[in-house]
Amino acid sequence: MSREAGLLSEARGFLLALSGLASVVVAVLTIPILFLAVEGAPAISEALRAEALRAVALSLEAGALSATLSTAFGVPLAYILSRLEFRGKGVVEGILDLPLILPHTVAGIAVLLAFSSRSPVGSALTPLGLRVEDSFWGIVLATTFVSAPFAVDFSRRGFDSVDVDLELVARSLGASPTRVFLTVSLPLASRAVATGWLMSMARAVSEVGAVMVVAYHPTVGSVLVLEWLAVKGLRAAAGLSLILLAASLAVLAGLRFLRWFR
Amino acid sequence: MIEVRGLHVKAGGFDVRVEELRVGEGEYGIIMGPSGAGKTVLLETIVGFWRPLEGRIVVDGVDVTELPPERRGLSFVPQDYALWPHMTVFENVAYGLRARHVPEGEVRRRVLEVSEVMGIKHLLKRDPRALSGGEMQRVALARALVVEPKAVLLDEPLSSLDARTRESVKGFLKELHRRLRFTALHVTHDPIEAAELGDRIAVMVGGKIIQTGTPSEVFGSPESLEVAWLTGRPNVIEGTVSEWRDGVAVVRASPDVRVVAVHPRPLRPGERVLAFVMPEDIVVSRTPQRGSARNVLELHVASVEDRGPLKLVKARRGGMELGALITRGAYGELGLTVGSRVYMQFKASAVRVVPLKA
């Protein structure tokens, strides 16, 4: 038992009050999931139809791609934010926080305005096959917009935890900054970067609002749940939700594995 | 060889100005000073981690002031050694060679060679996190030396070790330098460490170097009160070894003053040494006392200073001065005045002997 746990276990009254309040949160988080499992289980066979499986697969595919893009471009930004002080750093940090606080439909509208084929940027991308309206790339772009901050934030925490002396010694021994980044900083921050990728993926898979605005079709799992809720009713939507829950639990298991694999 | 001229650097809240600092080829240089003196900033500026506002840094005749750290040829050993935890000991030691694109066969040969010298061959497959403090030190030194740098720069490399390991690592470092004669610049706040390892010492206070010289010059003739205070906390007695037997040395400081010291490592008769004894290890009395102390010196009180709840009694005999800390009660009982005859007694085990480098 830890020292803190030992001290708390002696304060029985206080501990009881804490436990009572804490159990409310646990209950609020657990009970809906239990109901989902119970109510959704009978409808799972209906949910395992080609249309639904295609939608879930699309969610995972787009989520994995947007998490990978967020990580690939987010890791350099995370390293810069971790290691450098520069004018405008606060602005960049604010921009990264924006998708977290913005209503997701608003995020979708912003992405659509900036990258639709009628916008200057979108009209340049369309000839390259990167049209965003109602396309796979639209889903990827919308989910990248909302999930990239997770990849950057977790990676930055990873780089923050790497002692600068570990890099300085490598430089003094003849390694270039690129070599130091690739052989010292990145490997030491890799667990945090992987956690960022998983969180980013989870966020992308769960996104509804931005995706609905930018690319309702092809339909991803989270959007199909809403569609089934409107068209087929609560029970059918619960069945499909169970499949998405399983996908989320897989991400959670991945996070646990990363924590365990120290 | 390292030369620093007219350096001015502002970094990490420090303002460091160094008119001149020089560490000769194969010399072991020490930068000694209290915490907050700017020693680490100076060292890190020489390695290339900070850009100076003014001044030049010259290594082996080449001006490296504008060069990045990887092109200066200086190996850095930080306080906590900074071994890479995701690499084995072998990979740690090999890193600098691989960064310089040395062929893999040559990397292997040189890593094994340096590991042999450092006594870490049996550790090469180990995870550096599983090493003891002393082992980490050796691996960090092996990693620094294997690339055959123009100089090794060490930042307080002994400060995170426990007392016993520190002694053994210090002995190892000294022996290693004697054998390989690499150029070193070592930062420390410990005067005994400085005296024991350094060929030359630069004393740094408030971002400036205020005295440089051999250990004998710095400890024997401090040029300012700051240096005296920094080096003078222990009593320093310079002398010649007249005898060493069974771990006990006799040091003759003057024709009529000899000091007995416990010193496990052999010393040659005639060897010049510094003997250190802390003021709190000295017992002061008006008459010679019976007891286990093997050093009993007759002196005359030169001054008495307040040191909080204690008194610092300074007494002289010829050119030698010793300071002893006593309680205010003892001071009252002894009835000391300037000129009083006193006996200062201390055990042989309280004396540290540091050989002076030739």
Coordinates of C-alpha atoms in Angstrom, one line a residue:
Chain A
M1 CA 0.0 0.0 0.0
S2 CA 1.3 3.5 -0.9
R3 CA 1.9 6.1 1.8
E4 CA -1.1 8.2 0.6
A5 CA -3.4 5.1 0.5
G6 CA -2.3 4.3 4.0
L7 CA -3.1 7.8 5.3
L8 CA -6.5 7.8 3.5
S9 CA -7.5 4.4 4.8
E10 CA -7.3 5.7 8.3
A11 CA -9.7 8.6 7.6
R12 CA -12.7 6.4 7.2
G13 CA -15.4 9.1 7.2
F14 CA -13.6 11.2 4.6
L15 CA -12.9 8.1 2.5
L16 CA -16.6 7.2 2.7
A17 CA -17.7 10.6 1.5
L18 CA -15.1 10.6 -1.3
S19 CA -16.2 7.1 -2.4
G20 CA -19.9 8.1 -2.4
L21 CA -19.2 11.1 -4.7
A22 CA -16.8 9.1 -6.9
S23 CA -19.3 6.3 -7.5
V24 CA -21.7 8.8 -9.1
V25 CA -19.2 9.4 -11.9
V26 CA -18.5 5.7 -12.3
A27 CA -22.2 5.0 -12.4
V28 CA -22.9 7.7 -15.0
L29 CA -20.2 6.3 -17.2
T30 CA -21.0 2.6 -16.7
I31 CA -24.8 2.4 -16.7
P32 CA -25.4 3.7 -20.2
I33 CA -22.8 1.3 -21.6
L34 CA -24.5 -1.6 -19.8
F35 CA -27.9 -0.6 -21.2
L36 CA -26.3 -0.3 -24.6
A37 CA -24.9 -3.8 -24.3
V38 CA -28.2 -5.3 -23.0
E39 CA -30.5 -3.4 -25.5
G40 CA -28.2 -3.6 -28.4
A41 CA -27.3 -7.3 -28.2
P42 CA -30.5 -8.6 -29.7
A43 CA -30.1 -6.3 -32.7
I44 CA -26.4 -7.1 -33.3
S45 CA -27.3 -9.7 -36.1
E46 CA -29.1 -6.9 -38.0
A47 CA -26.2 -4.6 -37.4
L48 CA -23.8 -7.1 -38.9
R49 CA -25.0 -6.3 -42.4
A50 CA -22.8 -5.3 -45.2
E51 CA -23.9 -1.7 -45.1
A52 CA -23.1 -1.3 -41.5
L53 CA -19.8 -3.2 -41.7
R54 CA -18.8 -1.1 -44.6
A55 CA -19.5 2.0 -42.6
V56 CA -17.5 0.8 -39.6
A57 CA -14.6 -0.2 -41.8
L58 CA -14.7 3.2 -43.5
S59 CA -14.6 4.8 -40.0
L60 CA -11.6 2.8 -39.0
E61 CA -9.8 3.4 -42.3
A62 CA -10.4 7.1 -42.4
G63 CA -9.6 7.4 -38.7
A64 CA -6.3 5.5 -39.1
L65 CA -5.4 7.7 -42.0
S66 CA -6.3 10.9 -40.3
A67 CA -4.4 9.8 -37.1
T68 CA -1.4 8.9 -39.2
L69 CA -1.5 12.3 -41.0
S70 CA -2.0 14.1 -37.7
T71 CA 1.0 12.3 -36.2
A72 CA 3.3 12.7 -39.3
F73 CA 2.8 16.4 -39.4
G74 CA 2.0 16.9 -35.7
V75 CA 5.3 15.3 -34.4
P76 CA 7.5 18.0 -36.0
L77 CA 5.2 20.7 -34.6
A78 CA 5.2 19.0 -31.2
Y79 CA 9.0 18.9 -31.2
I80 CA 9.2 22.6 -32.1
L81 CA 6.8 23.6 -29.4
S82 CA 8.7 21.4 -26.8
R83 CA 12.1 22.7 -27.6
L84 CA 11.8 26.3 -28.9
E85 CA 10.7 29.6 -27.6
F86 CA 9.5 31.9 -30.4
R87 CA 7.3 34.8 -31.1
G88 CA 3.8 33.7 -31.8
K89 CA 4.1 30.4 -29.9
G90 CA 1.1 31.2 -27.9
V91 CA -0.9 31.8 -31.0
V92 CA 0.1 28.4 -32.4
E93 CA -0.9 26.8 -29.1
G94 CA -4.2 28.6 -29.2
I95 CA -4.9 27.4 -32.8
L96 CA -4.2 23.8 -31.5
D97 CA -6.8 24.2 -28.8
L98 CA -9.4 25.6 -31.1
P99 CA -10.8 22.3 -32.5
L100 CA -11.2 21.0 -29.0
I101 CA -13.6 23.8 -28.0
L102 CA -15.3 24.6 -31.3
P103 CA -18.8 23.0 -31.9
H104 CA -18.1 20.2 -34.4
T105 CA -20.6 21.3 -36.9
V106 CA -18.9 24.7 -36.9
A107 CA -15.6 22.9 -37.5
G108 CA -17.2 21.1 -40.4
I109 CA -18.5 24.3 -42.0
A110 CA -15.0 25.9 -41.6
V111 CA -13.4 22.9 -43.3
L112 CA -16.0 22.9 -46.1
L113 CA -15.6 26.7 -46.7
A114 CA -11.8 26.4 -46.9
F115 CA -11.4 23.2 -48.9
S116 CA -14.6 22.7 -51.0
S117 CA -14.1 22.6 -54.7
R118 CA -15.5 26.2 -54.9
S119 CA -12.7 27.6 -52.6
P120 CA -9.3 28.7 -53.9
V121 CA -7.5 25.9 -52.0
G122 CA -10.1 23.2 -52.9
S123 CA -10.1 24.2 -56.6
A124 CA -6.4 23.6 -56.7
L125 CA -6.8 20.2 -55.0
T126 CA -9.7 18.9 -57.0
P127 CA -7.7 18.3 -60.2
L128 CA -5.4 16.1 -58.1
G129 CA -8.3 13.9 -57.2
L130 CA -8.6 15.4 -53.7
R131 CA -12.2 16.6 -53.7
V132 CA -13.6 16.9 -50.2
E133 CA -17.4 17.2 -50.6
D134 CA -19.0 13.8 -50.0
S135 CA -15.8 11.9 -50.5
F136 CA -13.3 9.7 -48.5
W137 CA -10.9 12.6 -48.5
G138 CA -13.5 14.9 -47.0
I139 CA -14.0 12.5 -44.1
V140 CA -10.2 12.3 -43.6
L141 CA -9.9 16.1 -43.7
A142 CA -12.8 16.7 -41.3
T143 CA -11.6 14.1 -38.8
T144 CA -8.0 15.4 -39.1
F145 CA -9.2 18.9 -38.2
V146 CA -10.8 17.7 -35.0
S147 CA -8.2 15.0 -34.0
A148 CA -4.8 16.5 -34.8
P149 CA -4.5 18.4 -31.5
F150 CA -4.5 15.0 -29.7
A151 CA -1.5 13.8 -31.7
V152 CA 0.4 17.1 -31.2
D153 CA -0.4 17.4 -27.5
F154 CA 0.6 13.8 -26.6
S155 CA 3.7 13.9 -28.7
R156 CA 4.7 17.2 -27.1
R157 CA 4.3 15.7 -23.6
G158 CA 6.6 12.9 -24.8
F159 CA 9.3 15.3 -26.0
D160 CA 8.9 17.4 -22.8
S161 CA 9.8 14.3 -20.8
V162 CA 13.1 13.7 -22.7
D163 CA 15.9 15.3 -20.8
V164 CA 17.7 17.8 -23.0
D165 CA 21.1 16.5 -21.8
L166 CA 20.4 13.3 -23.7
E167 CA 20.3 15.3 -26.9
L168 CA 23.2 17.6 -26.0
V169 CA 25.5 14.7 -25.3
A170 CA 24.6 13.1 -28.7
R171 CA 25.4 16.5 -30.5
S172 CA 28.7 16.7 -28.7
L173 CA 29.6 13.2 -29.9
G174 CA 29.2 14.3 -33.5
A175 CA 25.5 13.6 -34.3
S176 CA 23.6 16.1 -36.5
P177 CA 20.3 17.6 -35.2
T178 CA 18.4 15.3 -37.6
R179 CA 20.3 12.2 -36.4
V180 CA 19.7 13.2 -32.7
F181 CA 16.0 13.6 -33.4
L182 CA 15.7 10.3 -35.1
T183 CA 17.9 8.2 -32.8
V184 CA 17.4 9.8 -29.4
S185 CA 14.4 12.2 -29.1
L186 CA 11.8 10.3 -31.2
P187 CA 12.6 6.8 -29.9
L188 CA 12.4 8.1 -26.3
A189 CA 9.1 9.9 -27.0
S190 CA 7.7 7.0 -29.1
R191 CA 5.3 5.7 -26.5
A192 CA 3.7 9.2 -26.1
V193 CA 3.6 9.6 -29.9
A194 CA 1.9 6.2 -30.2
T195 CA -0.6 7.2 -27.5
G196 CA -1.3 10.4 -29.4
W197 CA -1.9 8.3 -32.6
L198 CA -4.4 6.1 -30.7
M199 CA -6.2 9.0 -29.1
S200 CA -6.3 10.8 -32.4
M201 CA -7.7 7.7 -34.1
A202 CA -10.3 7.3 -31.4
R203 CA -11.4 10.9 -31.7
A204 CA -11.6 10.6 -35.5
V205 CA -13.7 7.5 -35.4
S206 CA -16.1 9.1 -32.9
E207 CA -16.6 12.3 -34.9
V208 CA -20.1 13.0 -36.3
G209 CA -20.8 16.7 -36.7
A210 CA -17.8 17.8 -38.8
V211 CA -18.1 14.6 -41.0
M212 CA -21.9 15.1 -41.6
V213 CA -21.3 18.7 -42.8
V214 CA -18.3 17.9 -45.1
A215 CA -19.0 14.4 -46.3
Y216 CA -22.3 12.7 -45.4
H217 CA -21.5 10.1 -48.0
P218 CA -19.8 7.7 -48.1
T219 CA -21.4 7.1 -44.7
V220 CA -19.1 6.3 -41.7
G221 CA -20.2 4.3 -38.7
S222 CA -21.0 7.2 -36.4
V223 CA -23.1 8.9 -39.0
L224 CA -24.9 5.7 -39.8
V225 CA -25.9 5.3 -36.2
L226 CA -27.7 8.6 -36.4
E227 CA -29.3 7.6 -39.7
W228 CA -30.6 4.3 -38.2
L229 CA -31.8 6.1 -35.1
A230 CA -33.9 8.3 -37.3
V231 CA -35.1 5.7 -39.8
K232 CA -35.0 2.3 -38.0
G233 CA -35.4 3.3 -34.3
L234 CA -33.4 3.1 -31.1
R235 CA -32.9 -0.7 -30.9
A236 CA -31.3 -1.0 -34.4
A237 CA -29.1 2.0 -33.7
A238 CA -28.0 0.3 -30.4
G239 CA -27.0 -2.8 -32.3
L240 CA -24.7 -0.8 -34.6
S241 CA -23.5 1.2 -31.6
L242 CA -22.3 -2.0 -30.1
I243 CA -19.9 -2.6 -33.0
L244 CA -18.5 0.9 -32.6
L245 CA -18.2 0.3 -28.9
A246 CA -16.1 -2.8 -29.6
A247 CA -13.9 -0.7 -31.9
S248 CA -13.5 1.9 -29.1
L249 CA -12.7 -0.8 -26.6
A250 CA -9.9 -2.1 -28.9
V251 CA -8.4 1.4 -28.9
L252 CA -8.7 1.5 -25.1
A253 CA -6.9 -1.9 -24.9
G254 CA -4.2 -0.4 -27.1
L255 CA -3.7 2.5 -24.7
R256 CA -3.6 0.1 -21.7
F257 CA -1.0 -2.0 -23.6
L258 CA 1.2 1.0 -24.2
R259 CA 1.1 1.9 -20.5
W260 CA 1.9 -1.6 -19.5
F261 CA 4.6 -2.0 -22.1
R262 CA 7.1 0.3 -20.3
Chain B
M1 CA 44.1 22.5 -26.0
I2 CA 41.2 24.8 -25.1
E3 CA 41.5 28.6 -25.1
V4 CA 38.7 31.0 -24.1
R5 CA 39.3 34.7 -24.8
G6 CA 37.1 37.7 -23.9
L7 CA 34.0 35.5 -23.6
H8 CA 30.7 37.1 -22.7
V9 CA 27.6 34.9 -22.5
K10 CA 24.1 35.4 -21.1
A11 CA 22.2 32.2 -20.6
G12 CA 19.9 30.5 -18.2
G13 CA 19.8 33.6 -16.0
F14 CA 23.6 33.8 -15.8
D15 CA 25.9 36.6 -17.1
V16 CA 29.3 35.0 -17.6
R17 CA 32.4 37.0 -18.5
V18 CA 35.7 35.2 -18.9
E19 CA 38.8 37.2 -19.9
E20 CA 41.0 34.2 -20.4
L21 CA 40.9 30.5 -19.7
R22 CA 43.4 28.0 -21.0
V23 CA 43.6 24.2 -20.7
G24 CA 46.9 22.8 -22.2
E25 CA 47.2 19.7 -24.2
G26 CA 46.8 16.6 -22.0
E27 CA 46.1 18.9 -19.0
Y28 CA 43.3 18.2 -16.5
G29 CA 41.7 21.6 -15.9
I30 CA 39.2 22.4 -13.2
I31 CA 36.6 25.1 -13.0
M32 CA 35.8 25.4 -9.3
G33 CA 33.2 27.6 -7.7
P34 CA 30.1 27.8 -5.6
S35 CA 26.6 27.0 -6.9
G36 CA 25.3 29.7 -9.1
A37 CA 28.7 30.9 -10.2
G38 CA 27.9 30.1 -13.9
K39 CA 30.4 27.2 -14.2
T40 CA 28.0 25.0 -16.1
V41 CA 27.0 27.8 -18.5
L42 CA 30.7 28.4 -19.2
L43 CA 31.3 24.7 -19.9
E44 CA 28.2 24.4 -22.0
T45 CA 29.2 27.5 -24.0
I46 CA 32.6 25.9 -24.7
V47 CA 30.8 22.7 -25.9
G48 CA 28.6 24.8 -28.1
F49 CA 25.2 24.7 -26.5
W50 CA 25.1 28.5 -25.9
R51 CA 26.1 31.2 -28.3
P52 CA 28.3 33.8 -26.8
L53 CA 27.6 37.5 -27.3
E54 CA 31.4 38.2 -27.5
G55 CA 34.7 36.4 -27.4
R56 CA 36.4 33.4 -29.0
I57 CA 36.7 29.7 -28.2
V58 CA 39.7 28.0 -29.7
V59 CA 40.2 24.3 -29.7
D60 CA 43.6 22.9 -30.8
G61 CA 44.3 26.1 -32.7
V62 CA 40.9 26.2 -34.5
D63 CA 38.4 28.9 -33.7
V64 CA 35.2 26.9 -33.0
T65 CA 33.1 29.8 -31.7
E66 CA 30.7 29.7 -34.7
L67 CA 30.7 25.9 -35.1
P68 CA 27.8 23.7 -33.9
P69 CA 28.6 21.2 -31.1
E70 CA 28.9 18.2 -33.4
R71 CA 31.8 19.9 -35.3
R72 CA 33.9 21.0 -32.3
G73 CA 35.4 17.6 -31.4
L74 CA 34.6 18.0 -27.7
S75 CA 32.9 15.2 -25.7
F76 CA 30.4 16.3 -23.0
V77 CA 29.7 14.3 -19.8
P78 CA 26.8 15.9 -17.9
Q79 CA 26.2 15.5 -14.2
D80 CA 23.7 12.6 -14.5
Y81 CA 25.8 11.0 -17.4
A82 CA 22.7 11.1 -19.7
L83 CA 23.1 7.5 -20.9
W84 CA 20.4 6.7 -23.4
P85 CA 18.0 4.3 -21.8
H86 CA 16.7 2.8 -25.0
M87 CA 20.1 1.6 -26.1
T88 CA 22.4 -1.1 -24.6
V89 CA 25.7 -0.1 -23.1
F90 CA 27.4 -1.2 -26.3
E91 CA 25.1 1.0 -28.4
N92 CA 25.7 3.9 -26.0
V93 CA 29.5 3.7 -26.4
A94 CA 29.3 3.1 -30.1
Y95 CA 26.9 6.0 -30.8
G96 CA 29.6 8.7 -31.4
L97 CA 31.5 6.4 -33.8
R98 CA 28.4 5.5 -35.8
A99 CA 27.4 9.2 -35.9
R100 CA 30.8 9.8 -37.6
H101 CA 30.1 6.9 -40.1
V102 CA 33.0 4.8 -38.8
P103 CA 32.7 1.3 -40.5
E104 CA 30.9 -1.2 -38.2
G105 CA 34.0 -3.5 -37.8
E106 CA 36.1 -0.6 -36.6
V107 CA 33.2 0.5 -34.3
R108 CA 33.2 -2.9 -32.7
R109 CA 37.0 -3.0 -32.3
R110 CA 37.2 0.5 -30.7
V111 CA 34.2 -0.1 -28.4
L112 CA 35.8 -3.3 -27.1
E113 CA 39.2 -1.6 -26.8
V114 CA 37.8 1.3 -24.7
S115 CA 35.6 -1.1 -22.7
E116 CA 38.7 -3.1 -21.8
V117 CA 40.4 0.1 -20.5
M118 CA 37.3 1.2 -18.6
G119 CA 36.6 -2.3 -17.1
I120 CA 33.1 -2.3 -18.6
K121 CA 33.4 -5.2 -21.1
H122 CA 31.1 -7.4 -19.0
L123 CA 28.4 -4.7 -19.1
L124 CA 28.2 -4.2 -22.9
K125 CA 24.9 -6.1 -23.3
R126 CA 23.3 -4.5 -20.3
D127 CA 20.5 -1.9 -20.0
P128 CA 22.1 1.3 -18.7
R129 CA 19.2 1.8 -16.3
A130 CA 20.4 -1.3 -14.4
L131 CA 23.9 0.0 -13.8
S132 CA 25.3 1.4 -10.5
G133 CA 26.4 5.0 -10.3
G134 CA 30.0 4.1 -10.6
E135 CA 29.3 1.8 -13.6
M136 CA 27.3 4.6 -15.3
Q137 CA 30.3 6.9 -14.8
R138 CA 32.6 4.5 -16.6
V139 CA 30.2 4.0 -19.4
A140 CA 29.7 7.8 -19.9
L141 CA 33.5 8.2 -19.9
A142 CA 34.0 5.4 -22.4
R143 CA 31.3 6.9 -24.6
A144 CA 33.1 10.3 -24.4
L145 CA 36.6 8.9 -25.0
V146 CA 36.0 6.4 -27.7
V147 CA 35.6 9.1 -30.3
E148 CA 39.1 10.4 -29.4
P149 CA 37.9 13.9 -28.8
K150 CA 40.1 17.0 -28.6
A151 CA 39.0 17.3 -25.0
V152 CA 36.4 15.9 -22.6
L153 CA 34.2 18.3 -20.7
L154 CA 32.8 17.1 -17.5
D155 CA 30.0 18.8 -15.5
E156 CA 30.1 17.9 -11.8
P157 CA 30.6 14.2 -12.7
L158 CA 31.0 13.0 -9.2
S159 CA 28.3 15.0 -7.4
S160 CA 25.5 12.5 -7.8
L161 CA 27.5 9.6 -6.4
D162 CA 27.5 8.4 -2.8
A163 CA 30.7 9.2 -0.8
R164 CA 32.2 5.7 -1.1
T165 CA 31.6 5.4 -4.9
R166 CA 32.8 9.0 -5.3
E167 CA 36.2 8.1 -3.8
S168 CA 36.6 5.1 -6.0
V169 CA 35.5 6.9 -9.2
K170 CA 37.8 9.8 -8.4
G171 CA 40.7 7.4 -8.1
F172 CA 39.7 5.8 -11.4
L173 CA 39.4 9.1 -13.1
K174 CA 42.8 10.2 -11.8
E175 CA 44.5 6.9 -12.9
L176 CA 42.7 7.0 -16.3
H177 CA 44.0 10.6 -16.9
R178 CA 47.5 9.6 -15.9
R179 CA 47.4 6.7 -18.4
L180 CA 45.7 8.4 -21.4
R181 CA 46.6 12.0 -20.8
F182 CA 43.5 13.3 -22.5
T183 CA 42.7 17.0 -22.2
A184 CA 39.9 17.5 -19.7
L185 CA 37.9 20.4 -18.3
H186 CA 36.0 19.5 -15.2
V187 CA 33.5 21.6 -13.3
T188 CA 33.1 21.1 -9.5
H189 CA 32.2 22.9 -6.4
D190 CA 34.3 20.6 -4.2
P191 CA 37.8 22.0 -3.3
I192 CA 39.2 18.6 -2.4
E193 CA 38.0 17.1 -5.7
A194 CA 39.6 20.1 -7.5
A195 CA 42.9 19.7 -5.6
E196 CA 43.0 15.9 -6.1
L197 CA 42.2 15.9 -9.9
G198 CA 43.3 19.2 -11.3
D199 CA 46.6 20.2 -12.9
R200 CA 45.3 23.7 -13.0
I201 CA 42.3 25.3 -11.3
A202 CA 40.2 28.3 -12.3
V203 CA 38.2 29.7 -9.4
M204 CA 34.9 31.1 -10.6
V205 CA 32.6 33.3 -8.6
G206 CA 29.7 35.4 -9.9
G207 CA 30.2 34.6 -13.5
K208 CA 33.9 35.6 -13.5
I209 CA 37.1 33.7 -13.1
I210 CA 38.9 35.3 -10.2
Q211 CA 42.0 33.2 -9.9
T212 CA 43.8 30.5 -11.9
G213 CA 46.8 28.4 -10.9
T214 CA 48.0 25.1 -9.8
P215 CA 46.3 23.5 -6.8
S216 CA 49.3 24.6 -4.7
E217 CA 49.0 28.2 -5.9
V218 CA 45.3 28.5 -5.5
F219 CA 45.1 26.7 -2.1
G220 CA 48.4 28.0 -0.8
S221 CA 48.1 31.6 -1.9
P222 CA 44.5 32.7 -2.4
E223 CA 44.5 36.1 -4.1
S224 CA 41.2 37.3 -2.7
L225 CA 38.9 36.9 0.2
E226 CA 36.4 35.1 -2.0
V227 CA 39.0 32.5 -3.1
A228 CA 40.2 32.1 0.5
W229 CA 36.7 31.5 1.7
L230 CA 36.0 29.1 -1.1
T231 CA 39.2 27.1 -0.6
G232 CA 39.9 27.9 3.0
R233 CA 37.0 26.2 4.7
P234 CA 39.2 23.2 5.2
N235 CA 42.6 23.9 6.7
V236 CA 45.2 23.2 4.1
I237 CA 48.7 22.3 5.0
E238 CA 51.3 21.9 2.3
G239 CA 54.1 19.5 3.0
T240 CA 56.3 16.6 2.0
V241 CA 55.7 13.0 2.8
S242 CA 58.4 11.8 5.1
E243 CA 57.0 8.3 5.7
W244 CA 54.2 6.0 4.6
R245 CA 53.5 2.7 6.3
D246 CA 50.4 0.5 6.6
G247 CA 48.0 3.1 5.4
V248 CA 49.4 5.9 7.6
A249 CA 51.3 8.8 6.1
V250 CA 53.5 11.3 7.9
V251 CA 53.6 14.7 6.3
R252 CA 56.3 17.3 7.3
A253 CA 54.9 20.8 6.8
S254 CA 58.0 22.5 8.3
P255 CA 61.1 21.4 10.2
D256 CA 59.1 21.3 13.5
V257 CA 55.5 20.5 12.3
R258 CA 54.5 17.1 11.2
V259 CA 51.0 15.8 10.5
V260 CA 49.9 12.2 10.7
A261 CA 47.2 11.1 8.2
V262 CA 45.3 7.9 7.4
H263 CA 45.9 7.4 3.6
P264 CA 45.2 3.9 2.2
R265 CA 47.0 4.4 -1.1
P266 CA 50.8 4.3 -0.9
L267 CA 52.7 7.6 -1.0
R268 CA 56.4 8.0 -1.8
P269 CA 58.7 9.7 0.7
G270 CA 59.6 13.1 -0.7
E271 CA 56.2 13.4 -2.5
R272 CA 54.7 16.9 -2.3
V273 CA 51.1 16.8 -0.9
L274 CA 48.3 18.9 0.5
A275 CA 46.8 17.8 3.8
F276 CA 43.2 18.9 4.5
V277 CA 41.6 19.0 7.9
M278 CA 38.2 20.5 8.6
P279 CA 37.9 23.2 11.4
E280 CA 35.1 21.1 13.1
D281 CA 37.5 18.1 13.4
I282 CA 40.0 20.0 15.6
V283 CA 39.8 20.0 19.4
V284 CA 41.3 23.1 21.1
S285 CA 42.8 23.0 24.6
R286 CA 45.2 25.0 26.8
T287 CA 47.2 21.9 27.7
P288 CA 48.1 18.8 25.7
Q289 CA 45.2 16.3 26.2
R290 CA 45.5 12.5 26.5
G291 CA 43.4 10.8 23.9
S292 CA 43.4 9.1 20.6
A293 CA 44.3 12.1 18.5
R294 CA 47.7 11.6 16.9
N295 CA 48.2 15.1 15.9
V296 CA 48.9 17.6 18.7
L297 CA 50.2 21.0 17.6
E298 CA 51.2 23.9 19.8
L299 CA 50.2 27.3 18.3
H300 CA 49.3 30.8 19.3
V301 CA 45.9 32.4 18.8
A302 CA 45.9 34.9 16.0
S303 CA 42.1 35.8 15.9
V304 CA 38.7 34.7 17.1
E305 CA 35.7 35.1 14.8
D306 CA 32.0 34.6 15.3
R307 CA 30.4 31.8 13.3
G308 CA 26.8 31.8 14.5
P309 CA 26.5 29.6 17.5
L310 CA 30.2 28.8 17.2
K311 CA 33.6 30.5 17.3
L312 CA 36.3 30.1 14.8
V313 CA 39.7 30.2 16.5
K314 CA 42.6 30.8 14.2
A315 CA 46.0 30.0 15.5
R316 CA 49.5 30.2 14.0
R317 CA 52.8 28.6 14.2
G318 CA 55.5 30.0 11.8
G319 CA 53.8 30.3 8.4
M320 CA 51.1 27.8 9.2
E321 CA 47.6 28.8 10.3
L322 CA 44.9 26.5 11.5
G323 CA 41.3 27.3 12.2
A324 CA 39.1 25.4 14.6
L325 CA 35.4 25.7 15.4
I326 CA 34.5 25.5 19.1
T327 CA 31.3 26.2 21.0
R328 CA 30.8 29.5 22.8
G329 CA 30.8 27.7 26.1
A330 CA 34.2 26.1 25.4
Y331 CA 35.5 29.4 24.3
G332 CA 34.5 31.0 27.6
E333 CA 36.0 28.2 29.6
L334 CA 39.3 28.3 27.7
G335 CA 39.6 32.1 28.2
L336 CA 41.3 32.6 24.9
T337 CA 42.8 35.9 23.9
V338 CA 45.0 36.8 20.9
G339 CA 48.5 35.5 21.6
S340 CA 47.3 32.7 24.0
R341 CA 49.2 29.5 23.6
V342 CA 46.8 26.7 22.5
Y343 CA 47.0 23.0 21.5
M344 CA 45.1 21.9 18.5
Q345 CA 44.5 18.2 18.3
F346 CA 43.0 16.1 15.5
K347 CA 42.9 12.5 14.6
A348 CA 44.9 11.0 11.8
S349 CA 41.6 9.8 10.2
A350 CA 40.4 13.4 10.0
V351 CA 43.2 14.4 7.7
R352 CA 42.8 14.0 3.9
V353 CA 46.0 13.9 1.9
V354 CA 46.0 14.9 -1.8
P355 CA 49.2 14.3 -3.8
L356 CA 50.2 17.4 -5.8
K357 CA 50.8 16.7 -9.4
A358 CA 54.4 17.1 -10.6

